[in-house]
Coordinates of C-alpha atoms in Angstrom, one line a residue:
Chain A
M1 CA 0.0 0.0 0.0
N2 CA 1.4 3.4 -1.0
R3 CA 1.3 6.5 1.1
F4 CA -1.5 8.3 -0.6
S5 CA -3.8 5.3 -0.2
L6 CA -2.8 5.1 3.5
F7 CA -3.7 8.7 3.7
L8 CA -7.1 8.0 2.0
V9 CA -7.8 4.9 4.0
S10 CA -7.0 6.6 7.3
M11 CA -9.3 9.5 6.3
L12 CA -12.0 7.0 5.4
T13 CA -11.8 5.4 8.8
L14 CA -11.9 8.6 10.8
T15 CA -15.3 8.7 12.5
A16 CA -17.1 11.4 14.3
G17 CA -15.9 10.0 17.6
Q18 CA -12.2 10.1 16.8
R19 CA -11.5 13.7 16.1
A20 CA -8.1 15.1 15.5
A21 CA -5.9 15.7 18.5
G22 CA -6.2 19.1 20.3
D23 CA -9.8 19.5 19.3
D24 CA -11.1 20.6 22.7
A25 CA -8.0 22.6 23.4
P26 CA -8.4 26.4 23.4
G27 CA -8.1 27.6 19.8
A28 CA -10.0 24.8 18.1
A29 CA -12.6 27.2 16.9
Y30 CA -12.2 29.5 13.9
F31 CA -10.4 32.8 14.6
S32 CA -10.8 35.6 12.1
W33 CA -7.7 37.3 10.8
Q34 CA -6.7 40.4 8.9
V35 CA -4.5 40.7 5.9
K36 CA -2.2 43.7 5.3
N37 CA 0.3 43.7 2.5
F38 CA 0.0 40.0 2.0
A39 CA 0.7 39.1 5.6
I40 CA -1.1 38.4 8.9
E41 CA 0.9 40.1 11.5
Q42 CA -1.2 39.2 14.6
P43 CA -1.0 35.6 15.8
L44 CA -4.4 33.9 15.5
G45 CA -6.4 34.4 18.8
G46 CA -3.2 36.0 20.2
L47 CA -1.9 32.4 20.8
K48 CA 1.7 31.6 21.1
G49 CA 3.1 28.8 18.9
V50 CA 5.5 26.0 19.9
A51 CA 7.9 25.1 17.1
K52 CA 8.3 21.5 18.2
R53 CA 4.6 20.8 18.1
G54 CA 4.4 22.6 14.7
M55 CA 6.9 20.1 13.2
A56 CA 4.6 17.3 14.3
V57 CA 1.5 19.0 12.9
A58 CA 3.3 19.5 9.6
S59 CA 4.3 15.9 9.2
D60 CA 1.1 14.3 10.5
G61 CA -1.0 12.9 7.6
H62 CA -4.3 13.8 9.4
L63 CA -3.2 17.3 10.3
G64 CA -1.1 19.6 8.1
N65 CA 0.2 16.8 5.9
C66 CA 2.5 19.5 4.5
L67 CA 5.0 16.9 3.4
A68 CA 2.5 15.5 1.0
C69 CA 3.2 18.5 -1.2
H70 CA 6.4 20.2 0.1
Q71 CA 9.9 19.1 0.8
L72 CA 10.6 19.8 4.5
P73 CA 13.8 19.5 6.6
L74 CA 12.6 16.5 8.5
S75 CA 15.2 14.0 9.6
R76 CA 13.0 11.0 9.2
D77 CA 12.9 8.8 6.2
E78 CA 9.9 10.5 4.7
V79 CA 8.6 10.6 1.1
F80 CA 7.8 14.2 0.1
G81 CA 5.5 15.4 -2.6
D82 CA 6.4 18.2 -5.1
L83 CA 3.1 19.9 -5.8
G84 CA 4.4 22.9 -3.9
P85 CA 7.9 24.5 -3.5
P86 CA 10.4 23.1 -0.9
L87 CA 9.9 24.9 2.4
T88 CA 13.5 24.5 3.5
G89 CA 14.9 28.0 4.2
I90 CA 11.4 29.6 4.0
A91 CA 12.0 32.0 6.9
S92 CA 15.0 33.5 5.2
R93 CA 12.8 34.3 2.2
Q94 CA 9.6 35.4 3.8
S95 CA 8.4 37.3 6.9
V96 CA 6.6 35.5 9.7
G97 CA 3.4 37.4 8.8
A98 CA 3.6 36.3 5.2
I99 CA 4.3 32.7 6.2
R100 CA 1.2 32.8 8.5
L101 CA -1.0 33.9 5.5
H102 CA 0.4 31.2 3.3
V103 CA -0.6 28.6 5.9
V104 CA -3.9 30.1 6.8
D105 CA -5.1 30.8 3.2
Q106 CA -2.8 30.3 0.3
S107 CA -5.6 31.3 -2.1
Y108 CA -4.8 34.9 -1.2
F109 CA -1.6 34.5 -3.3
N110 CA -3.1 32.2 -6.0
P111 CA -6.9 31.8 -6.3
E112 CA -6.4 28.6 -8.1
T113 CA -4.0 27.1 -5.6
V114 CA -4.2 23.4 -4.8
M115 CA -3.0 24.0 -1.3
P116 CA -5.8 23.5 1.3
G117 CA -7.1 26.5 3.1
F118 CA -6.0 25.5 6.6
H119 CA -7.9 28.2 8.5
R120 CA -10.8 29.4 6.3
R121 CA -14.2 30.5 7.7
P122 CA -16.0 27.2 8.2
E123 CA -19.4 28.6 6.9
K124 CA -17.7 29.3 3.6
L125 CA -16.8 25.7 3.1
H126 CA -18.9 23.5 0.8
R127 CA -20.5 20.1 1.8
V128 CA -18.1 19.3 4.6
A129 CA -18.4 15.8 6.0
K130 CA -20.2 15.6 9.3
A131 CA -17.2 14.7 11.3
Y132 CA -15.4 17.9 10.3
R133 CA -18.2 20.4 10.2
G134 CA -18.1 23.8 11.9
R135 CA -14.3 24.0 12.3
P136 CA -11.4 24.9 10.1
F137 CA -8.9 22.3 9.0
L138 CA -6.3 23.3 11.5
S139 CA -7.0 25.0 14.8
A140 CA -5.6 28.4 15.6
Q141 CA -3.2 26.8 18.0
Q142 CA -2.0 24.3 15.3
I143 CA -1.6 27.1 12.9
E144 CA 0.6 29.1 15.3
D145 CA 2.6 26.0 16.1
V146 CA 3.3 25.4 12.4
V147 CA 4.1 29.0 11.8
A148 CA 6.5 28.9 14.8
W149 CA 8.3 25.9 13.3
L150 CA 8.5 27.4 9.8
A151 CA 9.9 30.6 11.4
T152 CA 12.9 28.5 12.5
L153 CA 13.7 27.3 9.0
K154 CA 16.3 29.8 8.0
Chain B
M1 CA 6.2 42.3 -4.9
N2 CA 4.0 39.7 -3.4
R3 CA 1.1 41.1 -5.5
Y4 CA 3.1 40.5 -8.7
L5 CA 4.0 37.0 -7.5
A6 CA 0.4 36.2 -7.0
L7 CA -0.5 37.5 -10.4
A8 CA 2.4 35.6 -12.0
F9 CA 1.2 32.4 -10.3
F10 CA -2.3 33.1 -11.5
I11 CA -1.2 33.6 -15.1
L12 CA 1.0 30.6 -15.0
M13 CA -1.9 28.4 -13.7
S14 CA -4.3 29.7 -16.4
L15 CA -1.7 29.0 -19.1
T16 CA -1.2 25.5 -17.8
A17 CA -4.9 25.0 -17.7
S18 CA -5.5 26.2 -21.3
A19 CA -2.5 24.2 -22.5
M20 CA -4.1 21.1 -20.9
A21 CA -7.6 21.6 -22.2
G22 CA -7.1 19.9 -25.6
Q23 CA -4.8 17.2 -24.3
A24 CA -6.3 14.3 -22.5
R25 CA -3.9 11.7 -21.2
S26 CA -5.0 8.3 -19.8
G27 CA -3.9 7.4 -16.3
Y28 CA -1.9 4.6 -18.1
A29 CA 0.6 7.2 -19.1
Y30 CA 1.6 7.7 -15.5
L31 CA 1.8 4.0 -14.5
T32 CA 5.0 2.2 -13.7
P33 CA 6.2 -0.4 -16.3
E34 CA 5.2 -3.2 -13.9
A35 CA 1.7 -1.8 -13.5
R36 CA 1.3 -1.4 -17.2
E37 CA 2.3 -5.0 -17.8
L38 CA -0.2 -6.1 -15.2
Q39 CA -3.0 -4.2 -17.0
D40 CA -2.0 -5.5 -20.4
D41 CA -1.9 -9.1 -19.1
D42 CA -5.0 -10.9 -20.4
F43 CA -4.7 -13.5 -17.7
G44 CA -2.9 -11.8 -14.8
N45 CA -4.9 -8.5 -14.7
P46 CA -6.7 -8.9 -11.3
G47 CA -9.6 -6.7 -12.5
L48 CA -10.6 -9.4 -14.9
A49 CA -12.1 -11.3 -12.0
S50 CA -14.9 -8.7 -12.1
V51 CA -15.3 -9.1 -15.8
D52 CA -15.6 -12.9 -15.3
E53 CA -18.2 -12.3 -12.6
G54 CA -20.0 -10.0 -15.0
R55 CA -19.9 -12.7 -17.7
E56 CA -21.6 -15.1 -15.4
L57 CA -24.3 -12.6 -14.5
F58 CA -24.7 -12.0 -18.3
H59 CA -25.8 -15.6 -18.6
R60 CA -28.0 -15.8 -15.5
P61 CA -31.7 -15.7 -16.5
G62 CA -33.8 -12.8 -15.2
A63 CA -37.3 -13.2 -13.7
N64 CA -38.8 -13.9 -17.2
G65 CA -36.2 -16.6 -17.9
K66 CA -34.2 -14.5 -20.3
A67 CA -30.5 -13.8 -19.8
C68 CA -28.7 -10.8 -21.2
A69 CA -27.0 -13.2 -23.6
A70 CA -30.3 -14.2 -25.1
C71 CA -30.5 -10.8 -26.8
H72 CA -26.9 -9.7 -27.0
G73 CA -25.1 -12.9 -28.0
D74 CA -23.3 -15.5 -26.0
Q75 CA -20.1 -13.3 -25.5
G76 CA -22.0 -10.1 -25.9
E77 CA -20.9 -10.0 -29.6
K78 CA -24.1 -8.3 -30.7
L79 CA -23.3 -5.2 -28.5
D80 CA -21.6 -2.5 -30.5
S81 CA -18.3 -1.2 -29.1
E82 CA -18.8 2.2 -30.6
R83 CA -22.1 2.6 -28.9
I84 CA -20.7 1.5 -25.6
A85 CA -18.0 4.2 -26.0
R86 CA -20.7 6.9 -26.3
Y87 CA -22.1 6.6 -22.8
P88 CA -23.6 8.5 -21.1
V89 CA -26.3 9.1 -23.8
Y90 CA -29.4 11.2 -23.6
S91 CA -32.8 9.5 -23.1
E92 CA -35.6 11.4 -24.9
R93 CA -38.1 9.3 -23.0
L94 CA -36.7 9.9 -19.5
H95 CA -35.3 13.4 -20.2
K96 CA -31.9 12.7 -18.7
P97 CA -28.5 11.2 -19.5
I98 CA -28.2 7.5 -19.1
T99 CA -24.9 6.0 -18.0
L100 CA -23.8 2.6 -19.1
R101 CA -24.5 1.1 -15.7
E102 CA -28.0 2.7 -15.7
K103 CA -28.6 1.2 -19.2
I104 CA -27.7 -2.2 -17.8
R105 CA -30.1 -1.7 -14.9
Q106 CA -32.9 -0.7 -17.3
C107 CA -32.3 -3.9 -19.4
R108 CA -32.6 -5.9 -16.2
G109 CA -35.8 -4.1 -15.3
D110 CA -37.6 -3.7 -18.6
K111 CA -36.4 -6.7 -20.7
Q112 CA -35.9 -9.3 -18.0
D113 CA -38.7 -8.3 -15.6
G114 CA -36.1 -8.0 -12.8
P115 CA -34.9 -8.6 -10.2
A116 CA -33.9 -5.0 -9.8
L117 CA -30.2 -4.3 -9.9
D118 CA -29.0 -1.9 -7.2
Y119 CA -26.9 0.8 -8.8
A120 CA -24.2 0.5 -6.1
S121 CA -24.1 -3.3 -6.0
Q122 CA -21.1 -5.4 -6.9
D123 CA -23.3 -7.2 -9.5
A124 CA -23.9 -3.9 -11.3
V125 CA -20.2 -3.0 -11.3
A126 CA -19.3 -6.5 -12.6
L127 CA -21.9 -6.3 -15.4
E128 CA -20.6 -2.8 -16.3
S129 CA -17.0 -4.2 -16.3
F130 CA -18.0 -7.1 -18.6
V131 CA -19.9 -4.9 -21.0
R132 CA -17.3 -2.1 -21.1
R133 CA -14.5 -4.6 -21.6
L134 CA -16.2 -5.5 -24.9
A135 CA -15.3 -2.0 -26.1
L136 CA -11.6 -2.3 -25.1
G137 CA -9.6 0.0 -27.3
A138 CA -12.6 2.0 -28.6
P139 CA -12.1 5.7 -28.3
V140 CA -14.5 7.4 -25.8
A141 CA -16.9 9.5 -27.8
V142 CA -19.5 11.3 -25.7
D143 CA -21.9 13.6 -27.6
V144 CA -22.5 16.7 -25.5
S145 CA -24.6 18.6 -28.0
G146 CA -28.3 19.3 -27.6
P147 CA -29.9 18.5 -24.2
M148 CA -26.5 17.0 -23.1
A149 CA -24.8 20.4 -23.1
A150 CA -26.5 21.4 -19.8
H151 CA -25.4 18.2 -18.1
Y152 CA -21.9 18.7 -19.4
E153 CA -21.8 22.2 -18.0
A154 CA -23.3 21.0 -14.7
G155 CA -20.6 18.3 -14.4
K156 CA -17.9 20.8 -15.3
K157 CA -19.1 23.1 -12.5
L158 CA -19.0 20.2 -10.0
F159 CA -15.5 19.3 -11.1
H160 CA -14.5 23.0 -10.5
T161 CA -16.2 23.3 -7.1
R162 CA -14.1 23.4 -4.0
W163 CA -15.2 20.6 -1.7
G164 CA -15.1 19.8 2.0
Q165 CA -12.9 21.0 4.8
V166 CA -9.8 20.7 2.6
D167 CA -11.5 23.2 0.2
I168 CA -10.0 22.3 -3.1
A169 CA -11.6 21.4 -6.4
C170 CA -11.0 18.3 -8.6
H171 CA -9.5 20.3 -11.4
Q172 CA -7.0 21.9 -9.1
C173 CA -5.3 18.6 -8.7
H174 CA -6.2 16.8 -11.9
D175 CA -5.9 19.7 -14.5
Y176 CA -2.9 21.6 -13.1
H177 CA -0.8 19.0 -11.3
A178 CA -0.9 15.7 -13.3
G179 CA 2.5 14.1 -13.2
K180 CA 3.5 15.7 -9.9
H181 CA 3.7 13.8 -6.6
F182 CA 1.3 13.9 -3.8
R183 CA 3.6 12.2 -1.2
G184 CA 4.7 9.1 -3.1
Q185 CA 1.7 9.1 -5.3
I186 CA 1.8 10.3 -9.0
L187 CA -1.2 12.4 -9.8
T188 CA -3.0 11.8 -13.1
Q189 CA -5.6 13.8 -14.9
G190 CA -8.3 11.8 -13.1
Q191 CA -9.7 10.4 -16.4
S192 CA -12.4 7.8 -16.6
N193 CA -11.4 5.8 -19.6
G194 CA -10.2 2.9 -17.5
M195 CA -13.4 2.6 -15.5
P196 CA -14.3 0.4 -13.7
V197 CA -10.6 0.2 -12.6
Y198 CA -8.8 -2.2 -10.3
R199 CA -7.2 -0.2 -7.6
L200 CA -3.9 -1.4 -6.3
A201 CA -4.5 0.6 -3.1
T202 CA -7.7 -1.1 -2.1
G203 CA -7.7 -4.3 -4.2
E204 CA -11.2 -3.4 -5.3
I205 CA -12.9 -2.9 -8.6
T206 CA -14.0 0.7 -8.6
G207 CA -16.4 2.6 -10.9
T208 CA -16.5 6.3 -11.7
H209 CA -19.1 7.2 -9.0
E210 CA -17.2 5.2 -6.4
R211 CA -13.9 6.9 -7.3
I212 CA -15.5 10.4 -7.1
S213 CA -16.8 9.4 -3.6
Q214 CA -13.3 8.4 -2.6
C215 CA -11.7 11.7 -3.7
L216 CA -14.6 13.7 -2.1
M217 CA -14.0 11.8 1.2
S218 CA -10.2 12.5 1.0
L219 CA -11.3 16.2 0.8
R220 CA -13.4 15.6 3.9
A221 CA -16.5 16.3 2.0
E222 CA -19.9 14.4 2.2
P223 CA -20.1 12.2 -0.9
F224 CA -23.2 12.0 -3.0
A225 CA -25.2 8.8 -3.5
I226 CA -23.9 6.3 -6.1
G227 CA -26.1 6.8 -9.2
S228 CA -27.2 10.3 -8.0
P229 CA -28.0 13.0 -10.6
E230 CA -24.8 14.8 -9.4
Y231 CA -22.6 11.8 -10.2
I232 CA -24.3 11.3 -13.5
D233 CA -23.5 14.9 -14.4
F234 CA -19.9 14.4 -13.2
E235 CA -19.7 11.3 -15.4
V236 CA -21.0 13.1 -18.5
Y237 CA -18.3 15.8 -18.0
M238 CA -15.5 13.4 -17.1
N239 CA -16.1 11.0 -19.9
A240 CA -16.5 13.8 -22.4
R241 CA -13.3 15.4 -21.0
G242 CA -11.6 12.2 -22.0
N243 CA -13.1 11.9 -25.5
G244 CA -10.7 10.2 -27.8
L245 CA -9.0 8.2 -25.0
K246 CA -9.2 4.5 -25.5
I247 CA -11.3 2.4 -23.2
E248 CA -9.0 0.3 -20.9
T249 CA -11.5 -1.5 -18.7
P250 CA -10.4 -2.9 -16.3
A251 CA -7.5 -0.5 -16.0
I252 CA -4.9 -0.9 -13.2
R253 CA -4.7 2.3 -11.1
Y254 CA -3.6 3.4 -7.7

């Protein structure tokens, strides 16, 4: 079985009872955000990210699954996709605010992007499966964790 | 600067999309040599189990004692491969497009007096596999003129709708990124010329509607019902999008 099918199968077996980790933690709800000059300067919900947790979110197939599309500086024996550009060194190319907007809603940069909107307003999403309804893909805390980790990739 | 970057991406994407528009490629083009060999093996292709199952059902009498083979020939030789390649076709009587699987269901109902064949059943998939296999190599040729145009447009709209919590549309993966890797997985154009396909990932024979459901679920979206008007419109668009591609049933896919 290859990795995509593992990803698919694991998604198929997710039930309403088994929600993603951190669901009841503060920050699971949608937090609105504001864009200025293609950046979100304020951390979502004023939360503080933890880089180590962000690395886990980025590599977890049920969470960010960023490695499905981006090459990342992870030490493990991972298979990376190439739908998006490598994120190694991203913090030396982009400000933290810009990185936050990329993760929250890449369609700001490219309306036709294939990158999931990780923190879009849930009411704007279309035909979401019951188990995932009413909340964004990643919680505000998970977004801040991922941003904190990406900010270390200089 | 970022504004220009965004614009540049957008233009690039639109260019890729228009370059793609006239150029349908079968999922076969993205297979490994081993997987191709498996597909081309008239004995080893594991999808042929479903074709065999379909052949058996083709000979099983319906409620009125008649089997499909009674009208269509022992090996289905009286069925026309060019006609098979034209599905979905429009029914003037029912005012809707009829998929190949639906046509088989109608035959079972109208010409054999039942028992009714559930659209989502394994029997229906097997019969579809058997019948479509008869048209192996025939180029897909869906006619989307006249009353079909509205269904083609509806299907195109569905293919371009963002779905689920992941909030991306089918065409964003399958029009722009075919040939790229999603993890270890090579993306294809998501064509339907191999349907029903044998999926290496699940070991199951999978029809077009079932495959759409699987992609919708991976987007964390609520799938539609197998055989629903939405999936029929999807199928009209997707088959027509692959017009000219050769039927490969049962194709090997991931």
